[in-house]
Short mmCIF file of C-alpha atoms and ligand atoms in Angstrom, two decimals:
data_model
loop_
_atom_site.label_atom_id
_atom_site.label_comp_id
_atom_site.label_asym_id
_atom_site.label_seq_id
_atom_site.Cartn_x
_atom_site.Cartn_y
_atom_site.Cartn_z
CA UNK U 1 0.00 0.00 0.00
CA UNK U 2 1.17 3.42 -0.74
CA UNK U 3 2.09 6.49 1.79
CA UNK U 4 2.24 4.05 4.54
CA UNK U 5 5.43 5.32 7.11
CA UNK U 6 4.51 4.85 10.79
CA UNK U 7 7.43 7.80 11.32
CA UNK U 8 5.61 9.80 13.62
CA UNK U 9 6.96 13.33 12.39
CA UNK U 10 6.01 12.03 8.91
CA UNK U 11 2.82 11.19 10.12
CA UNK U 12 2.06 13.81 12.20
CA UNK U 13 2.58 16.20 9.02
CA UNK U 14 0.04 13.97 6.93
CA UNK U 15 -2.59 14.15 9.50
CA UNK U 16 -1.95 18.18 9.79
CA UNK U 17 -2.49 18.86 6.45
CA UNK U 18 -5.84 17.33 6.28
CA UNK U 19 -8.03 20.97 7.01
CA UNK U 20 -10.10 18.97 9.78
CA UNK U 21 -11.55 21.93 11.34
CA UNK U 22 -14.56 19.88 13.18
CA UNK U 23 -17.24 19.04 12.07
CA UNK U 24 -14.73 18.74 8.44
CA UNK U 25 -12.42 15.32 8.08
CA UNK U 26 -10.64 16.53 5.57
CA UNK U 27 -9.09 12.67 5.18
CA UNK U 28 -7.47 12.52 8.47
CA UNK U 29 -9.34 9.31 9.60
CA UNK U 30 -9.19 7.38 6.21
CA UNK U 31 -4.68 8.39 7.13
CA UNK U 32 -5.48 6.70 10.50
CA UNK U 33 -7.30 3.89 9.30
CA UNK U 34 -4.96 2.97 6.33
CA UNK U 35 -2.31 3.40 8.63
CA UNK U 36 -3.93 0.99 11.55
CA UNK U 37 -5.25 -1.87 8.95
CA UNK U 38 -1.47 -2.35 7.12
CA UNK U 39 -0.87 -3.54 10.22
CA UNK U 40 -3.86 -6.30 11.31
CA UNK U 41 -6.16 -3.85 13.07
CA UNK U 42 -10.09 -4.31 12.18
CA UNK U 43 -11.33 -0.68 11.72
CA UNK U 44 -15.08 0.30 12.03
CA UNK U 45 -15.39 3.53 10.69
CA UNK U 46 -18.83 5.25 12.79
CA UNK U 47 -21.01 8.02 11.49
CA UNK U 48 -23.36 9.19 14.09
CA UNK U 49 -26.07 11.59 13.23
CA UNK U 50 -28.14 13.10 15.56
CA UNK U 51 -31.05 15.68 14.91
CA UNK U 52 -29.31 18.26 17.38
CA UNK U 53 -26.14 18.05 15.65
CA UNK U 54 -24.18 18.20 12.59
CA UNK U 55 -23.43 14.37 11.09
CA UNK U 56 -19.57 13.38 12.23
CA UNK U 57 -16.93 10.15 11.20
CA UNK U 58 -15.25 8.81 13.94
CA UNK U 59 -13.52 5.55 13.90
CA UNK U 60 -12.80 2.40 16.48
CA UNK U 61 -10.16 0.03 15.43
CA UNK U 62 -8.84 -2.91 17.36
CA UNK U 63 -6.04 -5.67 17.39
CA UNK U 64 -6.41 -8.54 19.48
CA UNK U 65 -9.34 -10.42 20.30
CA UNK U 66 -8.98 -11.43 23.95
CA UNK U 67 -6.61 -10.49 26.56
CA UNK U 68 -6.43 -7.27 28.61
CA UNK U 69 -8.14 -4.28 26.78
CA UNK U 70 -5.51 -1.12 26.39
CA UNK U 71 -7.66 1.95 24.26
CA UNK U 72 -6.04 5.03 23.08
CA UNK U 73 -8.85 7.76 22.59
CA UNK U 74 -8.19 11.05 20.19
CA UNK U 75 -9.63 13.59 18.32
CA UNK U 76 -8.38 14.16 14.53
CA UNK U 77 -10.49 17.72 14.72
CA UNK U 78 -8.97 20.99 15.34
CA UNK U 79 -10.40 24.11 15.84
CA UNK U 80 -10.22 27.11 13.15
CA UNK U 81 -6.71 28.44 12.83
CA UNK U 82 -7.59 32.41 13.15
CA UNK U 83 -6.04 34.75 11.14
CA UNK U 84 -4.10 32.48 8.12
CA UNK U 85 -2.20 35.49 7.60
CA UNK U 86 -0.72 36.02 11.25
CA UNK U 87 1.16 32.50 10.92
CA UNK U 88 4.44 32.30 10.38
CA UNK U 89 3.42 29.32 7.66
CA UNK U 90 0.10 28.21 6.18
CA UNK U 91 -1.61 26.74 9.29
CA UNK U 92 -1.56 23.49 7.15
CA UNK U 93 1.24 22.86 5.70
CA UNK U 94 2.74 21.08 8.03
CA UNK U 95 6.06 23.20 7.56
CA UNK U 96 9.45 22.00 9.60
CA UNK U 97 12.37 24.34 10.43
CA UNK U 98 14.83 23.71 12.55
CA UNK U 99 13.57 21.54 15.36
CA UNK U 100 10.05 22.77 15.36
CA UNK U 101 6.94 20.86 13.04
CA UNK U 102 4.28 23.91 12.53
CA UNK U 103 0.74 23.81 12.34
CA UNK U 104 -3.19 23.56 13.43
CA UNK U 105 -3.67 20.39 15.34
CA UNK U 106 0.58 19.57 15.65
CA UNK U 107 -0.05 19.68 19.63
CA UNK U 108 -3.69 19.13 19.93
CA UNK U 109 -3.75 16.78 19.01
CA UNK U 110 -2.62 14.94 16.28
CA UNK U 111 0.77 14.16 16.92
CA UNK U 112 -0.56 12.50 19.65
CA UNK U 113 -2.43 9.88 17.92
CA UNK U 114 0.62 9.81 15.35
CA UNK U 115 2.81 8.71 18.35
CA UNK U 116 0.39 6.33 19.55
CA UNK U 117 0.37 4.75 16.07
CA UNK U 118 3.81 4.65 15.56
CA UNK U 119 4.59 2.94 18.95
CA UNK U 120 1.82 0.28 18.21
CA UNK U 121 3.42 -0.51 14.78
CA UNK U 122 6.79 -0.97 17.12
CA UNK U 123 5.05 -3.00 19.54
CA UNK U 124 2.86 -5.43 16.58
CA UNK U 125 6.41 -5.89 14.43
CA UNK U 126 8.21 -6.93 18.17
CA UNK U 127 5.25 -9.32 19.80
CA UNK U 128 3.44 -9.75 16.62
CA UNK U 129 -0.15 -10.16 16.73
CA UNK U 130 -0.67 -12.62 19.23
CA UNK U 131 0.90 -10.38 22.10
CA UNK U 132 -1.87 -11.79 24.57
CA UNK U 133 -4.66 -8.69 24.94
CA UNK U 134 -6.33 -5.70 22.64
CA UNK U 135 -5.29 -2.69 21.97
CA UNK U 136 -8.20 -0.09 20.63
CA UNK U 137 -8.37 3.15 18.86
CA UNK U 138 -11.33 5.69 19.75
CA UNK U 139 -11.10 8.23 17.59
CA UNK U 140 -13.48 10.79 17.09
CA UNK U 141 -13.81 13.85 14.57
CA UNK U 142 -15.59 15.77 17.26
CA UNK U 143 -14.14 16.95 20.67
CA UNK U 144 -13.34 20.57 19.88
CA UNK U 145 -16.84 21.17 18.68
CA UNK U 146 -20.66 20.20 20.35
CA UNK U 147 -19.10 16.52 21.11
CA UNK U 148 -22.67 15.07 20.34
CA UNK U 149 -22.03 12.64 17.74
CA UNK U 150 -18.33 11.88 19.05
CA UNK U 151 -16.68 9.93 21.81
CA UNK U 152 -20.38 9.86 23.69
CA UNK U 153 -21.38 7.63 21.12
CA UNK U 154 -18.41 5.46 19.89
CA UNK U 155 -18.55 4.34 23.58
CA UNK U 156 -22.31 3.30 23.47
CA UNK U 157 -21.23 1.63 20.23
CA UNK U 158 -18.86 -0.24 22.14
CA UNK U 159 -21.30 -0.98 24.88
CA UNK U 160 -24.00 -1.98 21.86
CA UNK U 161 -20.80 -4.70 20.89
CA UNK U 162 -20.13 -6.26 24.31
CA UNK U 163 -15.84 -4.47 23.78
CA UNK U 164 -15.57 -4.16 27.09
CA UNK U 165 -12.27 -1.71 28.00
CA UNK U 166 -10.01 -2.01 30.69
CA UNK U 167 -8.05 1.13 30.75
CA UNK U 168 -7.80 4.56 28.42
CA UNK U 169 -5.27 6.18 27.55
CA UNK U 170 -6.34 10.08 26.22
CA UNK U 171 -4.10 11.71 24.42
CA UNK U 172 -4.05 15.14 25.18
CA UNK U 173 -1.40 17.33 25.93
CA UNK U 174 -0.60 17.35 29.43
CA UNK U 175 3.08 17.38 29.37
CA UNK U 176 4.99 20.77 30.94
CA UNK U 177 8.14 20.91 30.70
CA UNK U 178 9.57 17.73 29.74
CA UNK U 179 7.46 14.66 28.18
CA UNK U 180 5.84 12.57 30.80
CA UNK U 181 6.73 15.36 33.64
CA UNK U 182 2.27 15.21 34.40
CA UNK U 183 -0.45 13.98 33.70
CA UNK U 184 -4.12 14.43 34.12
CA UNK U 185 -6.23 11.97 36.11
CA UNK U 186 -9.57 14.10 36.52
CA UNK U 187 -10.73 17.57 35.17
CA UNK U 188 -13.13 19.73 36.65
CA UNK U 189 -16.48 20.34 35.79
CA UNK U 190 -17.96 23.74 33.87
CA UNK U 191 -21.62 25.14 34.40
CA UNK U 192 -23.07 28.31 32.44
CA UNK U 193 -25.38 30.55 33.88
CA UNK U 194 -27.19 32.91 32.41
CA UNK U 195 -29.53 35.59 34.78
CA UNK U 196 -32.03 37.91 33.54
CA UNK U 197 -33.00 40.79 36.09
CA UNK U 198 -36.41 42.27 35.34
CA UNK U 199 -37.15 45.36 37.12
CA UNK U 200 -39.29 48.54 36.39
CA UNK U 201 -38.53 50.74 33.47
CA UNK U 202 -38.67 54.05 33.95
CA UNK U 203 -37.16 57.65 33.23
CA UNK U 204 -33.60 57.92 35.55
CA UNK U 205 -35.43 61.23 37.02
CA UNK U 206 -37.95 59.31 38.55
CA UNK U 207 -36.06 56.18 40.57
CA UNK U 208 -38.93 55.68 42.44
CA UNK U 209 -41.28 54.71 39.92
CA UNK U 210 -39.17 52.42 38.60
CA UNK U 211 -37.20 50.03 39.98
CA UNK U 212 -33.72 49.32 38.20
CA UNK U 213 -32.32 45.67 37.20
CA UNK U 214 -28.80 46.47 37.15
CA UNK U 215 -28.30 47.61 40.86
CA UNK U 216 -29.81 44.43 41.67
CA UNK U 217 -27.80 42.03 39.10
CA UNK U 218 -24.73 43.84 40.46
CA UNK U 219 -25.73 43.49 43.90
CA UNK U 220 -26.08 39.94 43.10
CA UNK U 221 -22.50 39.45 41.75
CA UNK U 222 -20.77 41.13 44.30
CA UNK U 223 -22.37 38.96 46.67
CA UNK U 224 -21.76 35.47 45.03
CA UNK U 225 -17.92 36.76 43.84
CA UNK U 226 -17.17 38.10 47.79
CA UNK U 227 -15.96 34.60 48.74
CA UNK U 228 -14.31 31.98 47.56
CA UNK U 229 -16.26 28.34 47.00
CA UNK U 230 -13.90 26.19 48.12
CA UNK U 231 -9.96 26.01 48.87
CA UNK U 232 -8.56 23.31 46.74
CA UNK U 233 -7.95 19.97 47.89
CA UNK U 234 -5.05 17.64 47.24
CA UNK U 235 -5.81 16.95 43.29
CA UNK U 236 -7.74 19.26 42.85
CA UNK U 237 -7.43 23.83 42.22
CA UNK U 238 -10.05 26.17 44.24
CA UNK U 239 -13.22 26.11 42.08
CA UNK U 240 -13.08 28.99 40.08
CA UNK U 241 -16.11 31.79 39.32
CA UNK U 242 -16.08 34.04 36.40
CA UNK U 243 -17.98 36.44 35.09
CA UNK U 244 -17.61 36.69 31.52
CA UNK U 245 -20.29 38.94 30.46
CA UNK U 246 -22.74 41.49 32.38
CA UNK U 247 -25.22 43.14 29.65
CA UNK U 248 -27.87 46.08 29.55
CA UNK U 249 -28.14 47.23 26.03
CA UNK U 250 -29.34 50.21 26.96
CA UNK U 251 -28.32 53.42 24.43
CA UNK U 252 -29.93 55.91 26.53
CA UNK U 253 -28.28 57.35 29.60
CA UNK U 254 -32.41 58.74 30.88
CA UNK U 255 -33.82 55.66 30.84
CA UNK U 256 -33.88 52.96 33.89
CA UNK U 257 -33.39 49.80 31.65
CA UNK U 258 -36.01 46.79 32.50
CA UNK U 259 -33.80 44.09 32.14
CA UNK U 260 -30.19 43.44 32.91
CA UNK U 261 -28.08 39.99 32.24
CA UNK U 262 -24.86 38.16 32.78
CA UNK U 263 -23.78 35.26 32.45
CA UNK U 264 -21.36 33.00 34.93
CA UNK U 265 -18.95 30.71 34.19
CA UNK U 266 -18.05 28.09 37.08
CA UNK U 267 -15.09 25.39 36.68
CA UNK U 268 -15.47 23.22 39.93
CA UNK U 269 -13.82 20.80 41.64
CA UNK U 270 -15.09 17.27 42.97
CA UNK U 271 -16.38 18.91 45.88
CA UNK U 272 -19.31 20.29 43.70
CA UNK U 273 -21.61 19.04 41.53
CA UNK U 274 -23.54 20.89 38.97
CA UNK U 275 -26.89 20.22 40.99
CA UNK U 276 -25.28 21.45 44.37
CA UNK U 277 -23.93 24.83 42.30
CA UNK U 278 -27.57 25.13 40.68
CA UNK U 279 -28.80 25.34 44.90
CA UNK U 280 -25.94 27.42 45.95
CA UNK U 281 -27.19 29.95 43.45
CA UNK U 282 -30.59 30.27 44.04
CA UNK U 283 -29.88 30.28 47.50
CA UNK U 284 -28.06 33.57 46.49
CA UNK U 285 -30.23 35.04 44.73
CA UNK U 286 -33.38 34.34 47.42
CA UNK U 287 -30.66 37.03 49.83
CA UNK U 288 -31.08 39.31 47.20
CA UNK U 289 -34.56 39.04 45.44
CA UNK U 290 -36.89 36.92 47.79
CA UNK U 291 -38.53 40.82 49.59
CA UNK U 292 -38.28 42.62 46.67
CA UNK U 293 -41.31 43.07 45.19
CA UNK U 294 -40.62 44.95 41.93
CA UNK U 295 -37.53 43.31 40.71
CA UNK U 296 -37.34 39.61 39.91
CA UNK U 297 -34.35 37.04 38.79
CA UNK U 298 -34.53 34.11 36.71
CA UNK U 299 -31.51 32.19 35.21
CA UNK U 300 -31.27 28.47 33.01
CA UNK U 301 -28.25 26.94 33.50
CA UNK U 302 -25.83 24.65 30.43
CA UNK U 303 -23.74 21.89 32.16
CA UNK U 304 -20.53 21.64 30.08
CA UNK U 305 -18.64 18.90 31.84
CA UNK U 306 -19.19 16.97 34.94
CA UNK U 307 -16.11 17.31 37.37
CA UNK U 308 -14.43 13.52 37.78
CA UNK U 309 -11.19 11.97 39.21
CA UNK U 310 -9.90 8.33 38.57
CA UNK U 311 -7.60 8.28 41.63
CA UNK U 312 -4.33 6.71 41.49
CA UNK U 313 -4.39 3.12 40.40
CA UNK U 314 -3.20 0.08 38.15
CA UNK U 315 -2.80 2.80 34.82
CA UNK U 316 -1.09 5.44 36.73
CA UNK U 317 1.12 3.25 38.05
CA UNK U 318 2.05 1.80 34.70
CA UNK U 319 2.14 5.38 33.16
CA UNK U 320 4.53 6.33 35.76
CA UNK U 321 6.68 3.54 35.54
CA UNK U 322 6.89 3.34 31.83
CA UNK U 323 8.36 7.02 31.58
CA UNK U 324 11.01 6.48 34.50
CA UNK U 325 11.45 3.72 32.34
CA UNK U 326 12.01 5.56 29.14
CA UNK U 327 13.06 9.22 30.29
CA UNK U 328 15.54 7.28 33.07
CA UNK U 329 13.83 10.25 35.46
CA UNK U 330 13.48 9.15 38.83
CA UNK U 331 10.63 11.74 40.21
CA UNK U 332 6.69 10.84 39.80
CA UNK U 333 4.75 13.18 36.99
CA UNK U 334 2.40 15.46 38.80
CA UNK U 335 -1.19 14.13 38.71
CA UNK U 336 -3.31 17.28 37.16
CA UNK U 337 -6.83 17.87 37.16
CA UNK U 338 -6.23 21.83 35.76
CA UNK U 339 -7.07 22.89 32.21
CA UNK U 340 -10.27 22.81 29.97
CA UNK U 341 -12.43 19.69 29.46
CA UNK U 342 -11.78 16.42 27.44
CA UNK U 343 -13.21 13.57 26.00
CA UNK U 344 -11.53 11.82 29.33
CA UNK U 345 -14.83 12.95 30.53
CA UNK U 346 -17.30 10.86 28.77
CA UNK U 347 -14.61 7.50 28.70
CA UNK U 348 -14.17 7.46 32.46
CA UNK U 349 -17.66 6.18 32.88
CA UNK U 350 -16.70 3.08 30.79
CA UNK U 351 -12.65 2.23 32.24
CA UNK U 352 -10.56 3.90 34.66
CA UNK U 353 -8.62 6.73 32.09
CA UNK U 354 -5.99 8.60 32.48
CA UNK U 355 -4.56 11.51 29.83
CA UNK U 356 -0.96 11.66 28.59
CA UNK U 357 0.50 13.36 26.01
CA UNK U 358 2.84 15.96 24.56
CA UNK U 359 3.74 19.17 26.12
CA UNK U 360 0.93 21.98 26.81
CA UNK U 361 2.37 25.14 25.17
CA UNK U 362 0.72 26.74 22.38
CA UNK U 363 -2.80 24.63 21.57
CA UNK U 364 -5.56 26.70 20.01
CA UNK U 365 -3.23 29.54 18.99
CA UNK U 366 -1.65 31.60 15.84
CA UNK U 367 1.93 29.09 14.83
CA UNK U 368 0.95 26.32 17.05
CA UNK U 369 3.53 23.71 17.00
CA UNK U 370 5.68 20.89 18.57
CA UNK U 371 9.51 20.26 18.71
CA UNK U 372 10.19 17.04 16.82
CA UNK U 373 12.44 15.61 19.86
CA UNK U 374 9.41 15.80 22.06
CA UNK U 375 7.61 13.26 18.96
CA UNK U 376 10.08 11.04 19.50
CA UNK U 377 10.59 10.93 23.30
CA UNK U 378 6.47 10.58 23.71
CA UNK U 379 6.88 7.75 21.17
CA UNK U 380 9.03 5.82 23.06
CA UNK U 381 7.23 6.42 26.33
CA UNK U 382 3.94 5.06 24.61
CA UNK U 383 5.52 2.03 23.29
CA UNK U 384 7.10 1.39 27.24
CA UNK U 385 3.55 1.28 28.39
CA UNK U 386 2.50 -0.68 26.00
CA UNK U 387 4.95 -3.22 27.09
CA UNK U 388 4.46 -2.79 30.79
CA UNK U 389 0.78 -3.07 29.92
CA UNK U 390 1.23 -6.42 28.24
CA UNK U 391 4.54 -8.28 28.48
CA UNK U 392 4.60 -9.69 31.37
CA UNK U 393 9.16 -9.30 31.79
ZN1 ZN F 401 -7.68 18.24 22.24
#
């Protein structure tokens, strides 16, 4: 078969320069799947459609058919690359220079899943075939958008097929300053709200006929931003509260507006939930509204991501071996729960999962990229676990 090199800078560079800005494939699974069957895997290529969502191809391959059950979950979609012209190459081009590879998706997360594949093609030509368990691929075209017809769904697939997983490896980047040096073994959980104040319009001459939203709404934040939620606790950071926007749209500076807004963005730790943050604010707003009889407060909430943790166990301890093992470091990677959400998030209910991956530096922006060493060095620390996984020494 043609185009087939497992080199995982040379694949990396053919899965960039497929334009897979979600809900788009651009080819980047059919590069995935060639790659995966050349070497025995049995690839099910999955298109979920769902009337609340835009139609999107995932994939689940496997090798193996009984054994312990190792998956490797990914995302071949990347979000938009911004300005084109603020790059320092065409976003997908997949340039090198020096020891840099440039481009949407090189960090998150492609190169990733290239690594992943090129340490499995290591590991098949070593053990061959019959290496005693199953190793999966769960990749989907849609984590950076809605996530409906994604991972959600490949894993009721799975369910639907009786694959049952053992352990998940995600391959984010989680890495900070050398490969392997953390990794993320929960995330926290993110919860919109968004208030509407009503009050009493009026003319701003004559406050007391009218009774203004915005003191209220402001009243409101001030109270629910005076203290902190929580501390922090040993894996996880203090639950965080943000208020990204606070709107009137009101042009005229005489006239009390009727309604106010804002929204509030909440990333919590395990020591919420989303239903005991929905209590904790209307319990705040009851202080503020529940005797005032001319302005009123409603809010619906969006939950984002539950909060989760997989504390330490059989993976971790693999994962930390296998890159003492490979990086000849001696000290433990950090076990993070910080940063946005993942797909770790919906897996997690099906295996215990833990992410690993290349180093967390410039994701989502203008000349993403990844240094070419770091490829190798996370290849060789996937193909370690994969043998601490499996080969019994
Ligand atoms: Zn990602």
């Amino acid at each position: 078969m043609d185009n087939i090199d497992f080199n995982s800078t040379k694949l990396t560079q053919a899965l960039v320069k497929c334009k897979s800005v979600t809900p788009v494939d651009g080819g980047a699974l059919e590069i995935v799947e060639k790659h995966l069957s050349s070497i025995g895997f049995k690839c099910t290529p999955l298109l979920f459609t769902d009337p609340n969502s835009y139609d999107v191809k995932n994939l689940f391959a496997s090798i193996g058919s009984s054994g312990r059950h190792l998956a490797f979950a990914g995302h071949t979609d990347v979000v938009p690359a911004g300005n084109e012209e603020s790059w320092r190459f065409p976003p997908f081009s997949a340039t090198i220079e020096g020891d840099k590879l440039y481009g949407r998706g090189t960090e998150d997360m492609k190169s990733n899943i290239a690594c992943f594949m090129s340490a499995t093609n290591k590991f098949i030509d070593k053990y061959s075939k019959d290496f005693g368990g199953i190793i999966s691929f769960i990749i989907t075209g849609d984590e950076e958008g809605q996530a409906i017809n994604g991972t959600p769904k490949i894993m009721e697939w799975t369910k639907e097929q009786n694959i049952s997983i053992d352990h998940c490896i995600v391959g984010e980047p989680t890495s900070d300053k050398s490969i392997g040096d953390k990794i993320k073994i929960g995330r926290r959980g993110s919860i919109n709200f968004f208030l509407t104040v009503k009050g009493i319009q009026g003319h701003t001459a004559n406050g007391h006929r009218a009774e203004n939203p915005v003191h209220h709404l402001s009243k409101l934040l001030t109270n629910i931003l005076a203290e902190p939620l929580d501390n922090g606790n040993e894996y996880f950071l203090p639950t965080s509260i943000q208020v990204p926007t606070f709107d009137v749209g009101n042009s005229a500076h005489n006239v009390i507006p009727e309604l106010a807004r804002a929204t509030i963005n909440i990333r919590f730790n395990d020591e919420h939930t989303a239903e005991s943050l929905i209590d904790w604010l209307r319990k705040k707003i009851d202080e503020v509204f529940s005797k005032e009889k001319n302005a009123s407060c409603h809010f619906t909430e969006e939950i984002s991501a539950r909060s989760f943790i997989n504390k330490e166990g059989e993976l971790t301890d693999i994962i930390t071996k296998s890159i003492s093992d490979s990086t000849g470091r001696n000290e433990k990677p950090e076990l993070a729960t910080d940063g946005g959400t993942s797909d770790a998030r919906f897996i997690k209910n099906y295996c215990e999962t833990t992410e690993l991956g290349i180093r967390n530096q410039t994701l989502h922006q203008i000349d993403e990229f990844v240094y070419i060493k770091d490829l190798e060095e996370l290849e060789k620390i996937y193909l370690k676990i994969l043998e601490n996984y499996f080969i019994k020494n």
